[in-house]
């Protein structure tokens, strides 16, 4: 189960140039993670980097706490 801080919701909206509420962000990330192949989950150091080409985003998650750190748009 993913954890979110108050700051990360704003960071996600800013990085993705969207305006979603907390519930919509959590649902979006859950959908992205469920639809991402295991080979696109990469652990480097203490973080997981999950890249999803269909949604064009990369999610960074702390591997110890499962706290979402940030989300980026992938470069095309």
PDB file of C-alpha atoms in Angstrom, residues 16-47:
ATOM      1  CA  UNK A  16       2.163  16.579 -14.394  1.00  0.00           C
ATOM      2  CA  UNK A  17       0.512  19.981 -15.010  1.00  0.00           C
ATOM      3  CA  UNK A  18      -2.836  18.685 -13.793  1.00  0.00           C
ATOM      4  CA  UNK A  19      -5.317  19.663 -11.073  1.00  0.00           C
ATOM      5  CA  UNK A  20      -6.558  16.501  -9.388  1.00  0.00           C
ATOM      6  CA  UNK A  21      -7.758  16.045  -5.824  1.00  0.00           C
ATOM      7  CA  UNK A  22      -6.122  13.553  -3.440  1.00  0.00           C
ATOM      8  CA  UNK A  23      -8.473  10.696  -4.279  1.00  0.00           C
ATOM      9  CA  UNK A  24      -8.056  11.188  -8.037  1.00  0.00           C
ATOM     10  CA  UNK A  25      -4.254  11.210  -7.691  1.00  0.00           C
ATOM     11  CA  UNK A  26      -4.283   8.016  -5.626  1.00  0.00           C
ATOM     12  CA  UNK A  27      -6.591   6.300  -8.137  1.00  0.00           C
ATOM     13  CA  UNK A  28      -4.412   7.421 -11.064  1.00  0.00           C
ATOM     14  CA  UNK A  29      -1.227   6.086  -9.466  1.00  0.00           C
ATOM     15  CA  UNK A  30      -2.898   2.813  -8.489  1.00  0.00           C
ATOM     16  CA  UNK A  31      -4.087   2.346 -12.069  1.00  0.00           C
ATOM     17  CA  UNK A  32      -0.628   3.169 -13.443  1.00  0.00           C
ATOM     18  CA  UNK A  33       1.138   0.764 -11.077  1.00  0.00           C
ATOM     19  CA  UNK A  34      -1.312  -2.064 -11.752  1.00  0.00           C
ATOM     20  CA  UNK A  35      -0.926  -1.620 -15.513  1.00  0.00           C
ATOM     21  CA  UNK A  36       2.872  -1.484 -15.480  1.00  0.00           C
ATOM     22  CA  UNK A  37       4.861  -4.597 -16.368  1.00  0.00           C
ATOM     23  CA  UNK A  38       7.283  -5.867 -13.702  1.00  0.00           C
ATOM     24  CA  UNK A  39      10.243  -5.265 -16.013  1.00  0.00           C
ATOM     25  CA  UNK A  40       9.462  -1.544 -15.784  1.00  0.00           C
ATOM     26  CA  UNK A  41       9.933  -1.571 -11.992  1.00  0.00           C
ATOM     27  CA  UNK A  42      13.575  -0.704 -11.344  1.00  0.00           C
ATOM     28  CA  UNK A  43      15.139  -0.486  -7.890  1.00  0.00           C
ATOM     29  CA  UNK A  44      18.106   1.850  -7.604  1.00  0.00           C
ATOM     30  CA  UNK A  45      19.399   2.453  -4.092  1.00  0.00           C
ATOM     31  CA  UNK A  46      16.473   2.984  -1.751  1.00  0.00           C
ATOM     32  CA  UNK A  47      13.920   3.876  -4.434  1.00  0.00           C
TER      33      UNK A  47
END
